[in-house]
Structure formats: structure tokens, C-alpha cells
């Protein structure tokens, strides 16, 4: 009985200008494959192994066997005589939230009405929040904000604190125990001379200097998101800006911290009013298949994006200026090969 090879539904091949990959969205792994194997997987789906070999006049039998053995060994697919029982994954993405994530920036001059903010976030069903502090902050300030967030629909809150904020480690631990919505605490701007090993897996220390929103827009392999939700969203939307809203240190409402356009101030403007403005949502639908250079990158569906820092500021579809990868040479500038690439066929 004729058997054909089927990739597991969560293992999706992606074509780049020079390289080709399989994204395993279930195990969050990335596999680099040769062009020939990509062609076989996408163009010979209905052929048996012997039929594939015959189509190449049996000149590459050894290589074909090696490639399929690689796929089997890495649990990327299987042979079956009933391929109709294993349909492909439907490419779609939708969520009920009007806003899925918010970034709130704060410094010593900020006077945000957090009670009103959380009430408005409940209306749009927002799930995730980043609270970015650029200057020293007292623990009691953080605690007061978290108390107000207790009745919100937020599921996960990430808090960014500068290294020079003096909060004893045990107090951070207690903060996490007290407020279960806090998913991570990131201590940034750690001096290179300081070596810290966190005993808590959700307290992170980084040397990245974050003194303002100019640090946004980083595009790198360490920010890859190899998962179903990100991959599907990237087919239709901008994975950085879609359903995102930002409140800067002065209370101004923006698409993201680094974009200049202001759509009101949280002290006078409701979030729902901002969402009714077409200009605010127009950036949501710019996906990687539309962006110059990105559209030819094998990592485009698992990568981040930035419309604030672009190689050509007057072109909305221009490549992110802080991207370190060239898909035409398959080389990273000042960076090693992506750590998430676990295999090469």
C-alpha cells in the first residue's frame, strides 16, 4: 500500500531567500532544512518515497533517505497510507479582546490614574501589561499599583525596574507571592561589572540599558516566538503593534512607546475613543509578508517587528533598522547563529 510522508500539523515549512526552515510550533523548536527538502515537502506531498526518488531519476536516493531519516529522528513527521486523515493546520487567527496588551511607562514625574486605566482595560478585556520604570521607584508605589490591578482582567504583568532601585531580593520574592498576576520582574541596566544569578526563575537581570523608549525596536533571534499564537497572528497582523496600546510617562496614548503620533491623553481620553480612530489601528495589519527584506526572511513568522525604527523612515514597509539579520546571505551581524536553531538537515 502506498505510503506518503506527512509533517505533523504543527510543523510548518517556511521559505527564505537563501535558507529554509521548519517551525515546530508545538515544541517551540526551529529546524534549518535544505532547499531540496523544502521543495519535496511542499511539492511532492502526494508522492511515496519511491515515487519521489523516481522523479529525480534515482540520482539522489541516498540524500533523500538521509533527509527523511532526519525528519523522522527529530519527530517532525511520519509515513502514512491514510494521509486524508491528517489534514493541514488551518491558518487563522482571532481573539475576542479589543486590546490584548498595554505598555505603561513611568518616571518620577508620572502621575497616571491607574484606577481609571484598569477600569478602561477591563472594558477592552486587556490581558497583558508591561509596566516600565525608567527611574528609581519605591516598592510601595509598585505595591499600590498592583493592589489596583487585583480586580482587573489582566492575566500577566511584567515589571521593568532599573538596577539602581534598591529593593531587597526577598522583598521582590514576597511581591511575587502577594500578587500572582506578576509574571516577571526584569531588573535592567545592570552594570557589566556586576554579576548576579537570580534564584527566582521569574526575576531576570539584564545589562540592557533601558533609560527611555529609544531601547525599543530590537529585532534579534533571542526574541523569536516559535509558538502557534505568534505564528498565526503574523500571517495577518503586525506582531508588535496589533491590539497594542501605550501610555507614555506623560500620559499620552500611542501605538507604541517609540512612535511619535499621540492619540490623546489618558487623563482626558478614553481608550475606546482611541480605538475608534482609523489612524490608530491602521498599523495593526502590516504583516511580515509586506515588509521589505522581511518578506524574504525564513524567520519572518516567528520574529518580532518594529515600525518605529525603520531603515527608511518615510517608508512604512521598510525593514526594521535594528534587525541584525540578512536573509540574502543568511548571516547575522554581530550575533551568533540563532540559539533556537536546534538542527540542520
XYZ file of C-alpha atoms in Angstrom:
345
model
C 0.000 0.000 0.000
C 1.303 3.437 -0.961
C 2.657 5.499 1.941
C 3.385 9.214 1.833
C 5.209 11.440 4.261
C 3.247 13.912 6.364
C 4.694 16.646 8.506
C 2.967 16.911 11.852
C 0.314 19.614 11.621
C 2.263 21.867 14.000
C 5.451 21.589 11.900
C 5.321 24.202 9.148
C 7.964 24.751 6.443
C 8.911 28.346 5.577
C 10.837 29.546 2.551
C 13.505 32.225 2.777
C 15.679 33.905 0.166
C 18.613 31.589 0.902
C 17.563 29.240 3.683
C 14.527 27.179 4.546
C 13.197 26.161 7.937
C 10.588 24.030 9.629
C 8.912 25.713 12.597
C 7.731 23.237 15.213
C 5.050 25.308 16.898
C 4.209 22.683 19.484
C 7.732 22.183 20.855
C 8.934 25.741 20.103
C 11.834 24.497 18.019
C 13.341 25.587 14.727
C 14.972 23.291 12.148
C 17.009 24.504 9.170
C 16.479 22.352 6.065
C 17.981 22.442 2.548
C 16.076 23.847 -0.414
C 15.662 20.410 -1.983
C 13.911 19.048 1.079
C 11.663 22.102 1.257
C 10.658 21.501 -2.377
C 9.901 17.848 -1.660
C 7.810 18.701 1.399
C 5.773 21.348 -0.428
C 5.602 19.994 -3.983
C 5.652 16.202 -3.572
C 3.148 15.801 -0.753
C 1.136 13.148 -2.589
C 4.098 11.038 -3.689
C 5.520 7.988 -1.960
C 9.212 7.837 -1.126
C 9.882 5.651 -4.163
C 7.935 7.994 -6.432
C 9.957 10.919 -5.151
C 13.208 9.089 -5.858
C 11.996 8.155 -9.335
C 11.085 11.782 -10.084
C 14.794 12.585 -9.611
C 15.838 9.628 -11.793
C 17.157 7.906 -8.665
C 20.248 10.122 -8.723
C 19.773 11.357 -5.149
C 18.389 8.294 -3.372
C 20.978 8.411 -0.581
C 20.402 12.104 0.129
C 16.633 11.707 0.054
C 16.828 8.820 2.535
C 19.083 10.871 4.807
C 16.703 13.819 4.760
C 13.645 11.748 5.577
C 15.545 9.926 8.313
C 16.395 13.336 9.753
C 12.724 14.324 9.764
C 11.716 11.064 11.427
C 14.508 11.169 14.030
C 13.529 14.713 15.008
C 9.855 13.753 15.193
C 8.793 16.243 12.553
C 6.567 13.855 10.625
C 5.649 10.293 9.723
C 4.757 7.984 6.861
C 1.124 7.011 6.437
C -1.106 5.180 3.968
C -4.051 7.359 5.040
C -2.906 10.971 4.548
C -6.509 12.184 4.228
C -6.947 11.516 7.947
C -4.284 14.101 8.790
C -5.424 17.484 7.433
C -3.186 20.516 7.473
C -3.418 23.112 10.194
C -5.926 25.828 9.364
C -4.195 29.168 9.029
C -6.321 31.592 11.022
C -6.050 33.923 13.998
C -8.618 35.668 16.128
C -9.054 36.747 19.735
C -12.009 38.404 21.443
C -10.011 41.179 23.154
C -10.172 44.671 21.666
C -6.744 45.340 23.212
C -4.537 42.408 24.177
C -1.543 44.206 25.663
C -0.562 47.568 27.064
C 2.746 49.241 27.886
C 2.726 51.857 30.632
C 5.866 53.961 31.023
C 6.599 55.752 34.264
C 9.214 58.006 35.832
C 9.339 60.366 38.790
C 7.136 62.933 37.020
C 4.398 60.484 36.052
C 1.008 60.788 37.698
C -1.050 58.104 35.992
C -4.682 57.489 37.078
C -4.155 53.746 37.444
C -7.643 53.130 38.816
C -9.193 54.653 35.701
C -6.698 52.870 33.451
C -7.561 49.449 34.864
C -11.286 50.182 34.579
C -10.820 51.014 30.905
C -8.630 47.955 30.333
C -11.444 45.810 31.707
C -13.783 47.236 29.067
C -11.425 46.183 26.243
C -10.565 42.895 28.036
C -6.807 43.511 28.018
C -4.789 40.509 29.242
C -1.134 41.593 29.373
C 0.648 44.640 30.722
C 4.236 45.879 30.770
C 4.968 48.417 33.494
C 8.238 50.126 32.626
C 10.031 52.222 35.228
C 12.990 54.203 33.859
C 13.937 55.770 37.190
C 14.239 54.704 40.816
C 10.904 53.625 42.246
C 9.788 52.752 45.751
C 8.381 49.303 46.410
C 5.253 50.834 47.922
C 4.490 52.563 44.621
C 4.597 49.217 42.842
C 2.504 47.580 45.538
C -0.185 50.281 45.327
C -0.448 49.787 41.569
C -0.699 46.023 41.960
C -3.491 46.383 44.527
C -5.493 48.393 41.986
C -4.801 45.702 39.364
C -6.248 42.961 41.569
C -9.774 43.485 40.227
C -8.686 43.761 36.608
C -8.841 41.188 33.823
C -5.072 41.302 33.402
C -3.550 37.820 33.401
C 0.128 38.685 33.267
C 2.086 41.771 34.316
C 5.765 42.313 33.530
C 7.542 44.942 35.620
C 10.766 46.613 34.446
C 12.887 48.208 37.162
C 16.261 49.998 36.915
C 19.134 48.297 38.711
C 19.673 51.283 40.998
C 16.235 50.786 42.543
C 17.133 49.424 45.955
C 14.642 46.696 46.729
C 15.942 43.719 48.726
C 15.712 40.455 46.838
C 13.472 38.892 49.485
C 11.028 41.796 49.107
C 10.760 41.075 45.388
C 10.065 37.432 46.210
C 7.323 38.465 48.598
C 5.869 40.823 45.986
C 5.563 37.911 43.579
C 3.871 35.772 46.211
C 1.477 38.551 47.143
C 0.463 39.431 43.567
C 0.099 36.368 41.388
C -0.583 38.419 38.267
C 3.071 39.452 38.127
C 4.583 37.109 35.569
C 8.085 38.543 35.593
C 10.291 41.242 37.077
C 13.104 42.465 34.862
C 15.942 44.370 36.509
C 17.546 46.330 33.667
C 20.646 48.480 33.200
C 22.774 46.174 35.367
C 26.438 47.316 35.226
C 28.673 44.931 33.294
C 30.931 44.716 36.349
C 28.096 43.234 38.417
C 27.392 39.516 38.249
C 24.005 38.405 39.561
C 22.450 34.968 39.432
C 18.733 35.038 40.122
C 17.396 32.339 42.427
C 13.850 33.029 41.264
C 13.123 31.936 37.662
C 10.830 34.904 37.004
C 13.205 37.586 38.246
C 15.589 38.478 35.435
C 18.692 40.656 35.385
C 19.927 42.211 32.157
C 22.727 44.537 31.143
C 20.440 46.108 28.533
C 20.288 49.810 29.311
C 16.676 50.978 29.285
C 16.543 54.660 30.181
C 13.781 55.614 27.729
C 11.773 54.154 24.868
C 14.721 54.509 22.498
C 15.671 50.979 23.514
C 12.579 49.618 21.726
C 12.673 48.063 18.295
C 15.293 45.398 18.874
C 14.938 42.584 16.338
C 17.052 39.569 17.183
C 16.955 35.786 17.366
C 16.679 35.961 21.155
C 13.220 37.487 20.697
C 11.916 34.723 18.418
C 8.481 33.391 19.368
C 8.083 29.879 17.993
C 4.518 29.195 19.021
C 1.105 28.755 17.472
C -0.376 32.080 18.521
C 2.515 34.230 17.282
C 2.883 32.303 14.016
C -0.816 32.597 13.186
C -1.052 36.257 14.155
C 1.938 37.057 11.943
C 0.091 35.746 8.882
C -2.409 38.594 9.108
C -1.164 41.266 11.503
C 1.830 43.124 12.838
C 3.035 41.088 15.806
C 4.446 44.141 17.579
C 1.589 46.629 17.186
C -1.556 44.565 16.697
C -4.047 45.195 19.514
C -1.395 47.101 21.497
C -1.685 50.450 23.230
C 0.887 52.527 25.102
C 0.695 55.204 27.766
C 3.916 57.198 27.982
C 5.393 58.907 31.039
C 3.216 61.991 30.464
C 0.014 60.007 30.000
C -0.026 60.343 26.211
C -1.653 57.475 24.329
C 0.301 55.964 21.417
C 0.572 52.802 19.341
C 3.967 52.078 20.855
C 6.420 53.963 23.076
C 8.719 54.950 20.204
C 6.152 56.154 17.664
C 5.601 59.937 17.680
C 1.854 60.157 16.982
C -0.275 60.958 20.042
C -3.949 59.975 20.067
C -4.967 61.697 23.284
C -4.070 61.677 26.958
C -5.299 59.059 29.415
C -6.406 61.811 31.805
C -8.869 63.150 29.212
C -9.324 60.451 26.547
C -10.890 57.015 26.898
C -9.202 54.013 25.329
C -12.391 53.137 23.423
C -12.317 56.597 21.844
C -8.787 55.968 20.618
C -9.755 52.604 19.116
C -12.416 54.311 17.013
C -9.690 56.277 15.180
C -8.683 54.569 11.918
C -5.215 56.076 12.109
C -4.592 54.270 15.395
C -5.428 50.799 14.058
C -4.018 51.079 10.526
C -0.567 49.813 11.578
C -2.078 46.670 13.095
C -2.442 44.944 9.729
C 1.074 45.350 8.349
C 2.436 41.799 8.342
C 5.892 40.485 7.532
C 4.916 39.406 4.011
C 4.519 43.114 3.181
C 7.717 44.458 4.752
C 10.813 44.902 2.599
C 13.517 42.278 3.232
C 11.399 40.676 5.979
C 9.155 39.143 3.312
C 12.185 37.161 2.070
C 13.289 36.002 5.527
C 12.823 32.426 6.700
C 12.276 33.676 10.266
C 9.511 36.167 9.408
C 6.632 34.305 11.065
C 8.406 33.813 14.398
C 10.158 37.171 14.590
C 9.236 40.496 16.144
C 8.885 43.715 14.173
C 9.230 47.464 14.555
C 7.516 50.226 12.609
C 9.104 52.966 14.710
C 12.751 52.373 13.777
C 12.985 51.668 10.039
C 15.847 51.765 7.530
C 13.855 54.363 5.580
C 11.683 56.469 7.867
C 9.489 57.743 5.040
C 8.505 54.195 4.025
C 6.068 52.389 6.304
C 7.003 48.996 4.795
C 10.739 49.499 5.234
C 12.853 46.893 7.040
C 13.365 47.360 10.822
C 16.604 49.304 11.193
C 17.642 47.367 14.299
C 17.355 43.954 12.652
C 20.692 42.123 12.675
C 19.886 39.515 10.029
C 20.365 39.455 6.256
C 18.192 36.732 4.665
C 20.044 37.086 1.352
C 23.339 35.962 2.889
C 21.849 34.051 5.861
C 24.227 35.895 8.173
C 23.770 37.745 11.454
C 25.659 40.961 12.086
C 27.467 40.933 15.442
C 25.493 37.915 16.572
C 25.996 34.177 16.600
C 23.699 31.765 14.816
C 20.219 31.732 16.459
C 20.316 29.594 19.582
C 16.847 28.272 18.809
C 18.035 26.600 15.611
C 18.407 23.124 17.047
C 19.037 21.187 13.890
C 20.144 21.252 10.270
C 19.130 18.625 7.781
